[in-house]
Amino acid sequence: MERMASHYRKSGGRWLGSGILRGMGVTLKNWIGSYFDPSRLVTVCYPGERLPLPENSRSFPFLIYDGDDPEAGLRCVACRICEKECPPECIHIENERDENGKPRKRPAVFDIDISVCMSCQICVEVCPFDAIEMDQIYAISTNARFEPLRLHKEQLLKPNEYFRELSPTRSAAADARREAERAKQAKKKEAGKKG
Amino acid sequence: MWLVIIQLKIGIILTFFSLLFAVASLAERKILARIQNRRGPNRVGPCGLFQPIADGIKMLIKEDVVPRKADRALHFLAPIVMVAPMVLLFGILPYGGGLTLVDLEVGLLFFFAVSSVSELAVFMAGWSSANKYSVFGAMRAIAQMVSYEVPLVLVAITPVMVAGSLSLVHMVEDQAGYAIGVIPNWFVLTPWGIVGFLLLFVTSLAEANRTPFDLPEGESELVAGHLTEYSGFKYALFFMGEYFGIFAGSGLAVALFLGGGGAPLPLLQWIPPYLWFFVKLVVLVGIVIWVRASLPRMRIDQLMDLCWKGLVPLAFVNLIAAAIWHYSGGGWQGWILAGGLLVGAYLMLNRVVLRSRCSWERKYYLAKS
């Protein structure tokens, strides 16, 4: 009881109506302040202007290619690790096959159903080739429930430059990893030639 | 000739208030948004200035839904009954400077008689909708409006006592002139006047169903109260009636306590009185919007407590204070006697309310407090 009384005194003061006046003062300050102080007017006019996303924000996965040609620079080798690891099983991969029906190390079909995807980033973590990464797109409404939400290879493929812009830290790490791997491979080849 | 002049006056008054309705609805959204760190409507026209036009067109072309079980005639009539008396009220407000339409000898009586018709409209709307939320909302609205009519009338009696007339024009004339050459003789600058003005402001907020007394429309418990089953232009009419009610209430406050069309300084008397009247009215409407942005909605029991335990006794004390002021002939004796009485009443109320708040203890059965 004592606590409540003191709480009331703290919040409203000793005089009837002083709390109302103080509250009106707060709103008046906010109203006039909103014309001078930008921190009092925090909303942005969304479709026109957008706040920059934090670097670590993520929405759905996309495929990275090097160079200019999506087909030639494709990093994915259709090893299907991401397909197996994906908890909601939203990734569907089919290998490219040569004329004998032997699978090539390239995906003919690479679909991600983003209506199923839960943005967990596990596919990114398990990919040994840094071929799949998380995108930041968020304005992705479509006019149908199923087909437009099933992204095909052509829609998923994006150049490495896009990834560098999206997330400088993670793309730098991935680039360094790939560079080290390439150097290691080259060394091995050298050693193999010598031997 | 006189017919033309009267029609011209009617035209000016109606145009002004319709425009003010549009501007006020936009200003309300803008100011509310700014206070809540938002921007408000800014899409239609420069800075969203044409938003009322867009809203009007939208309201006009919206489907008019009438529930199957509704009483169609009453459902149709209610919005009209809501707006019509409010428009009548504009006719007796003393704008001054030749714009006053009618100088009724019983202006104040007419004001209360006509404005209470809107209560009927609210209940017609609630009853005819055949919807439990509507009926509940209408019941609350009636309880609230009938209760607040009491302090409203009690407060409005005080200027009548002092001015000795029910005519609003006469009351404004009584407030003309300046004390010591600068301070206007407005009733609001007397001890009973300031209390009366505040009481009148609070009660007319409640009469107009405005925040913090808008619980007949409390959407968290009643969807939209008596407006639940209204859409399109009928809803717009209710909205308009509500705004017109605010304008009329503010106009009454201006006429009774703020000196009508009188200028606040003798220097500014060259500005015509009706402009002063409208400036004061717009300022009051601005305060109504400001209050809406600041104060939370009350509970129904708090609302009734405030009326019967707070406002009605204060209004009676104010009545006595006005009588003392009148018979002591104003001046310093009046200030001491009437002012002392009112300050004493405030202190007592303060003590009673604060003590009752502090001794009230909540029992928690499940959680340790």
mmCIF file with all atom_site columns, N, CA and C in Angstrom, chain A residues 85-143:
data_model
loop_
_atom_site.group_PDB
_atom_site.id
_atom_site.type_symbol
_atom_site.label_atom_id
_atom_site.label_alt_id
_atom_site.label_comp_id
_atom_site.label_asym_id
_atom_site.label_entity_id
_atom_site.label_seq_id
_atom_site.pdbx_PDB_ins_code
_atom_site.Cartn_x
_atom_site.Cartn_y
_atom_site.Cartn_z
_atom_site.occupancy
_atom_site.B_iso_or_equiv
_atom_site.pdbx_formal_charge
_atom_site.auth_seq_id
_atom_site.auth_comp_id
_atom_site.auth_asym_id
_atom_site.auth_atom_id
_atom_site.pdbx_PDB_model_num
ATOM 1   N N  . GLU A 1 85  ? 20.720 -31.796 -46.341 1.00 0.00 ? 85  GLU A N  1
ATOM 2   C CA . GLU A 1 85  ? 20.752 -31.160 -45.025 1.00 0.00 ? 85  GLU A CA 1
ATOM 3   C C  . GLU A 1 85  ? 19.533 -30.276 -44.774 1.00 0.00 ? 85  GLU A C  1
ATOM 4   N N  . CYS A 1 86  ? 18.920 -29.827 -45.827 1.00 0.00 ? 86  CYS A N  1
ATOM 5   C CA . CYS A 1 86  ? 17.833 -28.846 -45.673 1.00 0.00 ? 86  CYS A CA 1
ATOM 6   C C  . CYS A 1 86  ? 16.726 -29.401 -44.772 1.00 0.00 ? 86  CYS A C  1
ATOM 7   N N  . PRO A 1 87  ? 16.477 -28.806 -43.598 1.00 0.00 ? 87  PRO A N  1
ATOM 8   C CA . PRO A 1 87  ? 15.472 -29.382 -42.687 1.00 0.00 ? 87  PRO A CA 1
ATOM 9   C C  . PRO A 1 87  ? 14.059 -29.426 -43.280 1.00 0.00 ? 87  PRO A C  1
ATOM 10  N N  . PRO A 1 88  ? 13.551 -28.390 -43.920 1.00 0.00 ? 88  PRO A N  1
ATOM 11  C CA . PRO A 1 88  ? 12.197 -28.516 -44.482 1.00 0.00 ? 88  PRO A CA 1
ATOM 12  C C  . PRO A 1 88  ? 12.188 -29.095 -45.895 1.00 0.00 ? 88  PRO A C  1
ATOM 13  N N  . GLU A 1 89  ? 13.355 -29.509 -46.395 1.00 0.00 ? 89  GLU A N  1
ATOM 14  C CA . GLU A 1 89  ? 13.476 -30.143 -47.710 1.00 0.00 ? 89  GLU A CA 1
ATOM 15  C C  . GLU A 1 89  ? 12.888 -29.270 -48.814 1.00 0.00 ? 89  GLU A C  1
ATOM 16  N N  . CYS A 1 90  ? 13.362 -28.043 -48.868 1.00 0.00 ? 90  CYS A N  1
ATOM 17  C CA . CYS A 1 90  ? 12.828 -27.141 -49.883 1.00 0.00 ? 90  CYS A CA 1
ATOM 18  C C  . CYS A 1 90  ? 13.711 -27.080 -51.107 1.00 0.00 ? 90  CYS A C  1
ATOM 19  N N  . ILE A 1 91  ? 14.886 -27.745 -51.079 1.00 0.00 ? 91  ILE A N  1
ATOM 20  C CA . ILE A 1 91  ? 15.805 -27.692 -52.229 1.00 0.00 ? 91  ILE A CA 1
ATOM 21  C C  . ILE A 1 91  ? 15.632 -28.953 -53.066 1.00 0.00 ? 91  ILE A C  1
ATOM 22  N N  . HIS A 1 92  ? 15.574 -28.759 -54.366 1.00 0.00 ? 92  HIS A N  1
ATOM 23  C CA . HIS A 1 92  ? 15.443 -29.903 -55.284 1.00 0.00 ? 92  HIS A CA 1
ATOM 24  C C  . HIS A 1 92  ? 16.512 -29.780 -56.356 1.00 0.00 ? 92  HIS A C  1
ATOM 25  N N  . ILE A 1 93  ? 17.394 -30.806 -56.459 1.00 0.00 ? 93  ILE A N  1
ATOM 26  C CA . ILE A 1 93  ? 18.513 -30.745 -57.412 1.00 0.00 ? 93  ILE A CA 1
ATOM 27  C C  . ILE A 1 93  ? 18.462 -31.961 -58.329 1.00 0.00 ? 93  ILE A C  1
ATOM 28  N N  . GLU A 1 94  ? 18.672 -31.720 -59.616 1.00 0.00 ? 94  GLU A N  1
ATOM 29  C CA . GLU A 1 94  ? 18.859 -32.836 -60.550 1.00 0.00 ? 94  GLU A CA 1
ATOM 30  C C  . GLU A 1 94  ? 20.150 -32.600 -61.308 1.00 0.00 ? 94  GLU A C  1
ATOM 31  N N  . ASN A 1 95  ? 20.959 -33.658 -61.429 1.00 0.00 ? 95  ASN A N  1
ATOM 32  C CA . ASN A 1 95  ? 22.243 -33.529 -62.121 1.00 0.00 ? 95  ASN A CA 1
ATOM 33  C C  . ASN A 1 95  ? 22.042 -33.391 -63.618 1.00 0.00 ? 95  ASN A C  1
ATOM 34  N N  . GLU A 1 96  ? 22.999 -32.710 -64.212 1.00 0.00 ? 96  GLU A N  1
ATOM 35  C CA . GLU A 1 96  ? 23.074 -32.734 -65.676 1.00 0.00 ? 96  GLU A CA 1
ATOM 36  C C  . GLU A 1 96  ? 23.654 -34.094 -66.072 1.00 0.00 ? 96  GLU A C  1
ATOM 37  N N  . ARG A 1 97  ? 23.198 -34.652 -67.188 1.00 0.00 ? 97  ARG A N  1
ATOM 38  C CA . ARG A 1 97  ? 23.712 -35.971 -67.595 1.00 0.00 ? 97  ARG A CA 1
ATOM 39  C C  . ARG A 1 97  ? 24.271 -35.886 -69.007 1.00 0.00 ? 97  ARG A C  1
ATOM 40  N N  . ASP A 1 98  ? 25.347 -36.670 -69.237 1.00 0.00 ? 98  ASP A N  1
ATOM 41  C CA . ASP A 1 98  ? 25.869 -36.708 -70.607 1.00 0.00 ? 98  ASP A CA 1
ATOM 42  C C  . ASP A 1 98  ? 25.066 -37.695 -71.423 1.00 0.00 ? 98  ASP A C  1
ATOM 43  N N  . GLU A 1 99  ? 25.484 -37.912 -72.671 1.00 0.00 ? 99  GLU A N  1
ATOM 44  C CA . GLU A 1 99  ? 24.649 -38.730 -73.558 1.00 0.00 ? 99  GLU A CA 1
ATOM 45  C C  . GLU A 1 99  ? 24.522 -40.170 -73.090 1.00 0.00 ? 99  GLU A C  1
ATOM 46  N N  . ASN A 1 100 ? 25.485 -40.653 -72.251 1.00 0.00 ? 100 ASN A N  1
ATOM 47  C CA . ASN A 1 100 ? 25.385 -42.023 -71.744 1.00 0.00 ? 100 ASN A CA 1
ATOM 48  C C  . ASN A 1 100 ? 24.536 -42.117 -70.483 1.00 0.00 ? 100 ASN A C  1
ATOM 49  N N  . GLY A 1 101 ? 24.007 -40.960 -70.043 1.00 0.00 ? 101 GLY A N  1
ATOM 50  C CA . GLY A 1 101 ? 23.224 -40.997 -68.814 1.00 0.00 ? 101 GLY A CA 1
ATOM 51  C C  . GLY A 1 101 ? 24.066 -40.902 -67.575 1.00 0.00 ? 101 GLY A C  1
ATOM 52  N N  . LYS A 1 102 ? 25.383 -40.644 -67.756 1.00 0.00 ? 102 LYS A N  1
ATOM 53  C CA . LYS A 1 102 ? 26.235 -40.490 -66.569 1.00 0.00 ? 102 LYS A CA 1
ATOM 54  C C  . LYS A 1 102 ? 26.090 -39.084 -66.013 1.00 0.00 ? 102 LYS A C  1
ATOM 55  N N  . PRO A 1 103 ? 25.896 -38.942 -64.711 1.00 0.00 ? 103 PRO A N  1
ATOM 56  C CA . PRO A 1 103 ? 25.710 -37.594 -64.154 1.00 0.00 ? 103 PRO A CA 1
ATOM 57  C C  . PRO A 1 103 ? 26.981 -36.761 -64.239 1.00 0.00 ? 103 PRO A C  1
ATOM 58  N N  . ARG A 1 104 ? 26.789 -35.493 -64.676 1.00 0.00 ? 104 ARG A N  1
ATOM 59  C CA . ARG A 1 104 ? 27.906 -34.553 -64.669 1.00 0.00 ? 104 ARG A CA 1
ATOM 60  C C  . ARG A 1 104 ? 27.906 -33.805 -63.354 1.00 0.00 ? 104 ARG A C  1
ATOM 61  N N  . LYS A 1 105 ? 29.016 -33.111 -63.092 1.00 0.00 ? 105 LYS A N  1
ATOM 62  C CA . LYS A 1 105 ? 29.093 -32.351 -61.835 1.00 0.00 ? 105 LYS A CA 1
ATOM 63  C C  . LYS A 1 105 ? 28.502 -30.952 -62.018 1.00 0.00 ? 105 LYS A C  1
ATOM 64  N N  . ARG A 1 106 ? 27.286 -30.926 -62.532 1.00 0.00 ? 106 ARG A N  1
ATOM 65  C CA . ARG A 1 106 ? 26.585 -29.646 -62.697 1.00 0.00 ? 106 ARG A CA 1
ATOM 66  C C  . ARG A 1 106 ? 25.097 -29.871 -62.471 1.00 0.00 ? 106 ARG A C  1
ATOM 67  N N  . PRO A 1 107 ? 24.412 -28.946 -61.880 1.00 0.00 ? 107 PRO A N  1
ATOM 68  C CA . PRO A 1 107 ? 22.970 -29.122 -61.718 1.00 0.00 ? 107 PRO A CA 1
ATOM 69  C C  . PRO A 1 107 ? 22.217 -28.750 -62.989 1.00 0.00 ? 107 PRO A C  1
ATOM 70  N N  . ALA A 1 108 ? 21.337 -29.631 -63.422 1.00 0.00 ? 108 ALA A N  1
ATOM 71  C CA . ALA A 1 108 ? 20.437 -29.270 -64.523 1.00 0.00 ? 108 ALA A CA 1
ATOM 72  C C  . ALA A 1 108 ? 19.230 -28.518 -63.950 1.00 0.00 ? 108 ALA A C  1
ATOM 73  N N  . VAL A 1 109 ? 18.792 -28.992 -62.802 1.00 0.00 ? 109 VAL A N  1
ATOM 74  C CA . VAL A 1 109 ? 17.671 -28.334 -62.124 1.00 0.00 ? 109 VAL A CA 1
ATOM 75  C C  . VAL A 1 109 ? 18.123 -27.982 -60.713 1.00 0.00 ? 109 VAL A C  1
ATOM 76  N N  . PHE A 1 110 ? 17.915 -26.743 -60.328 1.00 0.00 ? 110 PHE A N  1
ATOM 77  C CA . PHE A 1 110 ? 18.193 -26.353 -58.937 1.00 0.00 ? 110 PHE A CA 1
ATOM 78  C C  . PHE A 1 110 ? 17.032 -25.472 -58.505 1.00 0.00 ? 110 PHE A C  1
ATOM 79  N N  . ASP A 1 111 ? 16.082 -26.050 -57.757 1.00 0.00 ? 111 ASP A N  1
ATOM 80  C CA . ASP A 1 111 ? 14.898 -25.297 -57.350 1.00 0.00 ? 111 ASP A CA 1
ATOM 81  C C  . ASP A 1 111 ? 14.905 -25.097 -55.836 1.00 0.00 ? 111 ASP A C  1
ATOM 82  N N  . ILE A 1 112 ? 14.515 -23.921 -55.422 1.00 0.00 ? 112 ILE A N  1
ATOM 83  C CA . ILE A 1 112 ? 14.267 -23.698 -53.991 1.00 0.00 ? 112 ILE A CA 1
ATOM 84  C C  . ILE A 1 112 ? 12.839 -23.193 -53.852 1.00 0.00 ? 112 ILE A C  1
ATOM 85  N N  . ASP A 1 113 ? 12.064 -23.905 -53.049 1.00 0.00 ? 113 ASP A N  1
ATOM 86  C CA . ASP A 1 113 ? 10.686 -23.483 -52.815 1.00 0.00 ? 113 ASP A CA 1
ATOM 87  C C  . ASP A 1 113 ? 10.707 -22.532 -51.608 1.00 0.00 ? 113 ASP A C  1
ATOM 88  N N  . ILE A 1 114 ? 10.648 -21.227 -51.873 1.00 0.00 ? 114 ILE A N  1
ATOM 89  C CA . ILE A 1 114 ? 10.795 -20.296 -50.748 1.00 0.00 ? 114 ILE A CA 1
ATOM 90  C C  . ILE A 1 114 ? 9.529  -20.188 -49.911 1.00 0.00 ? 114 ILE A C  1
ATOM 91  N N  . SER A 1 115 ? 8.452  -20.833 -50.357 1.00 0.00 ? 115 SER A N  1
ATOM 92  C CA . SER A 1 115 ? 7.296  -20.879 -49.461 1.00 0.00 ? 115 SER A CA 1
ATOM 93  C C  . SER A 1 115 ? 7.522  -21.910 -48.364 1.00 0.00 ? 115 SER A C  1
ATOM 94  N N  . VAL A 1 116 ? 8.513  -22.800 -48.564 1.00 0.00 ? 116 VAL A N  1
ATOM 95  C CA . VAL A 1 116 ? 8.821  -23.827 -47.575 1.00 0.00 ? 116 VAL A CA 1
ATOM 96  C C  . VAL A 1 116 ? 10.067 -23.440 -46.788 1.00 0.00 ? 116 VAL A C  1
ATOM 97  N N  . CYS A 1 117 ? 10.987 -22.766 -47.466 1.00 0.00 ? 117 CYS A N  1
ATOM 98  C CA . CYS A 1 117 ? 12.268 -22.412 -46.852 1.00 0.00 ? 117 CYS A CA 1
ATOM 99  C C  . CYS A 1 117 ? 12.033 -21.651 -45.547 1.00 0.00 ? 117 CYS A C  1
ATOM 100 N N  . MET A 1 118 ? 12.849 -22.009 -44.508 1.00 0.00 ? 118 MET A N  1
ATOM 101 C CA . MET A 1 118 ? 12.685 -21.314 -43.223 1.00 0.00 ? 118 MET A CA 1
ATOM 102 C C  . MET A 1 118 ? 13.881 -20.430 -42.913 1.00 0.00 ? 118 MET A C  1
ATOM 103 N N  . SER A 1 119 ? 14.697 -20.149 -43.924 1.00 0.00 ? 119 SER A N  1
ATOM 104 C CA . SER A 1 119 ? 15.807 -19.190 -43.792 1.00 0.00 ? 119 SER A CA 1
ATOM 105 C C  . SER A 1 119 ? 16.776 -19.575 -42.688 1.00 0.00 ? 119 SER A C  1
ATOM 106 N N  . CYS A 1 120 ? 17.087 -20.884 -42.558 1.00 0.00 ? 120 CYS A N  1
ATOM 107 C CA . CYS A 1 120 ? 17.918 -21.309 -41.436 1.00 0.00 ? 120 CYS A CA 1
ATOM 108 C C  . CYS A 1 120 ? 19.396 -21.204 -41.745 1.00 0.00 ? 120 CYS A C  1
ATOM 109 N N  . GLN A 1 121 ? 19.754 -21.052 -43.002 1.00 0.00 ? 121 GLN A N  1
ATOM 110 C CA . GLN A 1 121 ? 21.147 -20.859 -43.412 1.00 0.00 ? 121 GLN A CA 1
ATOM 111 C C  . GLN A 1 121 ? 21.980 -22.135 -43.311 1.00 0.00 ? 121 GLN A C  1
ATOM 112 N N  . ILE A 1 122 ? 21.357 -23.302 -43.068 1.00 0.00 ? 122 ILE A N  1
ATOM 113 C CA . ILE A 1 122 ? 22.145 -24.531 -42.945 1.00 0.00 ? 122 ILE A CA 1
ATOM 114 C C  . ILE A 1 122 ? 22.771 -24.887 -44.289 1.00 0.00 ? 122 ILE A C  1
ATOM 115 N N  . CYS A 1 123 ? 22.050 -24.667 -45.399 1.00 0.00 ? 123 CYS A N  1
ATOM 116 C CA . CYS A 1 123 ? 22.598 -24.969 -46.719 1.00 0.00 ? 123 CYS A CA 1
ATOM 117 C C  . CYS A 1 123 ? 23.880 -24.183 -46.945 1.00 0.00 ? 123 CYS A C  1
ATOM 118 N N  . VAL A 1 124 ? 23.903 -22.935 -46.471 1.00 0.00 ? 124 VAL A N  1
ATOM 119 C CA . VAL A 1 124 ? 25.090 -22.104 -46.651 1.00 0.00 ? 124 VAL A CA 1
ATOM 120 C C  . VAL A 1 124 ? 26.248 -22.683 -45.865 1.00 0.00 ? 124 VAL A C  1
ATOM 121 N N  . GLU A 1 125 ? 25.939 -23.146 -44.652 1.00 0.00 ? 125 GLU A N  1
ATOM 122 C CA . GLU A 1 125 ? 27.017 -23.616 -43.792 1.00 0.00 ? 125 GLU A CA 1
ATOM 123 C C  . GLU A 1 125 ? 27.609 -24.937 -44.278 1.00 0.00 ? 125 GLU A C  1
ATOM 124 N N  . VAL A 1 126 ? 26.782 -25.781 -44.881 1.00 0.00 ? 126 VAL A N  1
ATOM 125 C CA . VAL A 1 126 ? 27.318 -27.079 -45.284 1.00 0.00 ? 126 VAL A CA 1
ATOM 126 C C  . VAL A 1 126 ? 27.953 -27.047 -46.660 1.00 0.00 ? 126 VAL A C  1
ATOM 127 N N  . CYS A 1 127 ? 27.741 -26.034 -47.456 1.00 0.00 ? 127 CYS A N  1
ATOM 128 C CA . CYS A 1 127 ? 28.248 -26.043 -48.834 1.00 0.00 ? 127 CYS A CA 1
ATOM 129 C C  . CYS A 1 127 ? 29.766 -25.958 -48.845 1.00 0.00 ? 127 CYS A C  1
ATOM 130 N N  . PRO A 1 128 ? 30.465 -26.955 -49.396 1.00 0.00 ? 128 PRO A N  1
ATOM 131 C CA . PRO A 1 128 ? 31.925 -26.945 -49.387 1.00 0.00 ? 128 PRO A CA 1
ATOM 132 C C  . PRO A 1 128 ? 32.491 -25.977 -50.428 1.00 0.00 ? 128 PRO A C  1
ATOM 133 N N  . PHE A 1 129 ? 31.658 -25.496 -51.335 1.00 0.00 ? 129 PHE A N  1
ATOM 134 C CA . PHE A 1 129 ? 32.164 -24.701 -52.461 1.00 0.00 ? 129 PHE A CA 1
ATOM 135 C C  . PHE A 1 129 ? 31.744 -23.235 -52.370 1.00 0.00 ? 129 PHE A C  1
ATOM 136 N N  . ASP A 1 130 ? 31.170 -22.839 -51.273 1.00 0.00 ? 130 ASP A N  1
ATOM 137 C CA . ASP A 1 130 ? 30.657 -21.468 -51.117 1.00 0.00 ? 130 ASP A CA 1
ATOM 138 C C  . ASP A 1 130 ? 29.778 -21.077 -52.291 1.00 0.00 ? 130 ASP A C  1
ATOM 139 N N  . ALA A 1 131 ? 28.983 -22.023 -52.766 1.00 0.00 ? 131 ALA A N  1
ATOM 140 C CA . ALA A 1 131 ? 28.173 -21.764 -53.953 1.00 0.00 ? 131 ALA A CA 1
ATOM 141 C C  . ALA A 1 131 ? 26.807 -21.206 -53.609 1.00 0.00 ? 131 ALA A C  1
ATOM 142 N N  . ILE A 1 132 ? 26.385 -21.395 -52.383 1.00 0.00 ? 132 ILE A N  1
ATOM 143 C CA . ILE A 1 132 ? 25.045 -20.927 -52.006 1.00 0.00 ? 132 ILE A CA 1
ATOM 144 C C  . ILE A 1 132 ? 25.192 -19.950 -50.844 1.00 0.00 ? 132 ILE A C  1
ATOM 145 N N  . GLU A 1 133 ? 24.437 -18.870 -50.890 1.00 0.00 ? 133 GLU A N  1
ATOM 146 C CA . GLU A 1 133 ? 24.553 -17.827 -49.860 1.00 0.00 ? 133 GLU A CA 1
ATOM 147 C C  . GLU A 1 133 ? 23.167 -17.259 -49.575 1.00 0.00 ? 133 GLU A C  1
ATOM 148 N N  . MET A 1 134 ? 23.075 -16.519 -48.470 1.00 0.00 ? 134 MET A N  1
ATOM 149 C CA . MET A 1 134 ? 21.771 -15.977 -48.115 1.00 0.00 ? 134 MET A CA 1
ATOM 150 C C  . MET A 1 134 ? 21.573 -14.586 -48.722 1.00 0.00 ? 134 MET A C  1
ATOM 151 N N  . ASP A 1 135 ? 20.397 -14.397 -49.294 1.00 0.00 ? 135 ASP A N  1
ATOM 152 C CA . ASP A 1 135 ? 20.045 -13.111 -49.914 1.00 0.00 ? 135 ASP A CA 1
ATOM 153 C C  . ASP A 1 135 ? 19.352 -12.221 -48.878 1.00 0.00 ? 135 ASP A C  1
ATOM 154 N N  . GLN A 1 136 ? 19.103 -10.976 -49.263 1.00 0.00 ? 136 GLN A N  1
ATOM 155 C CA . GLN A 1 136 ? 18.390 -10.061 -48.351 1.00 0.00 ? 136 GLN A CA 1
ATOM 156 C C  . GLN A 1 136 ? 17.090 -9.537  -48.952 1.00 0.00 ? 136 GLN A C  1
ATOM 157 N N  . ILE A 1 137 ? 16.622 -10.126 -50.051 1.00 0.00 ? 137 ILE A N  1
ATOM 158 C CA . ILE A 1 137 ? 15.391 -9.619  -50.662 1.00 0.00 ? 137 ILE A CA 1
ATOM 159 C C  . ILE A 1 137 ? 14.221 -9.802  -49.688 1.00 0.00 ? 137 ILE A C  1
ATOM 160 N N  . TYR A 1 138 ? 13.301 -8.853  -49.696 1.00 0.00 ? 138 TYR A N  1
ATOM 161 C CA . TYR A 1 138 ? 12.135 -9.033  -48.820 1.00 0.00 ? 138 TYR A CA 1
ATOM 162 C C  . TYR A 1 138 ? 10.817 -8.634  -49.487 1.00 0.00 ? 138 TYR A C  1
ATOM 163 N N  . ALA A 1 139 ? 10.857 -7.861  -50.566 1.00 0.00 ? 139 ALA A N  1
ATOM 164 C CA . ALA A 1 139 ? 9.610  -7.501  -51.238 1.00 0.00 ? 139 ALA A CA 1
ATOM 165 C C  . ALA A 1 139 ? 9.346  -8.544  -52.319 1.00 0.00 ? 139 ALA A C  1
ATOM 166 N N  . ILE A 1 140 ? 8.791  -9.684  -51.932 1.00 0.00 ? 140 ILE A N  1
ATOM 167 C CA . ILE A 1 140 ? 8.735  -10.816 -52.837 1.00 0.00 ? 140 ILE A CA 1
ATOM 168 C C  . ILE A 1 140 ? 7.319  -11.345 -52.976 1.00 0.00 ? 140 ILE A C  1
ATOM 169 N N  . SER A 1 141 ? 6.315  -10.481 -52.903 1.00 0.00 ? 141 SER A N  1
ATOM 170 C CA . SER A 1 141 ? 4.960  -10.997 -53.071 1.00 0.00 ? 141 SER A CA 1
ATOM 171 C C  . SER A 1 141 ? 4.736  -11.396 -54.524 1.00 0.00 ? 141 SER A C  1
ATOM 172 N N  . THR A 1 142 ? 3.925  -12.418 -54.731 1.00 0.00 ? 142 THR A N  1
ATOM 173 C CA . THR A 1 142 ? 3.648  -12.914 -56.071 1.00 0.00 ? 142 THR A CA 1
ATOM 174 C C  . THR A 1 142 ? 2.138  -12.983 -56.268 1.00 0.00 ? 142 THR A C  1
ATOM 175 N N  . ASN A 1 143 ? 1.730  -13.306 -57.493 1.00 0.00 ? 143 ASN A N  1
ATOM 176 C CA . ASN A 1 143 ? 0.300  -13.344 -57.765 1.00 0.00 ? 143 ASN A CA 1
ATOM 177 C C  . ASN A 1 143 ? -0.280 -14.755 -57.699 1.00 0.00 ? 143 ASN A C  1
#
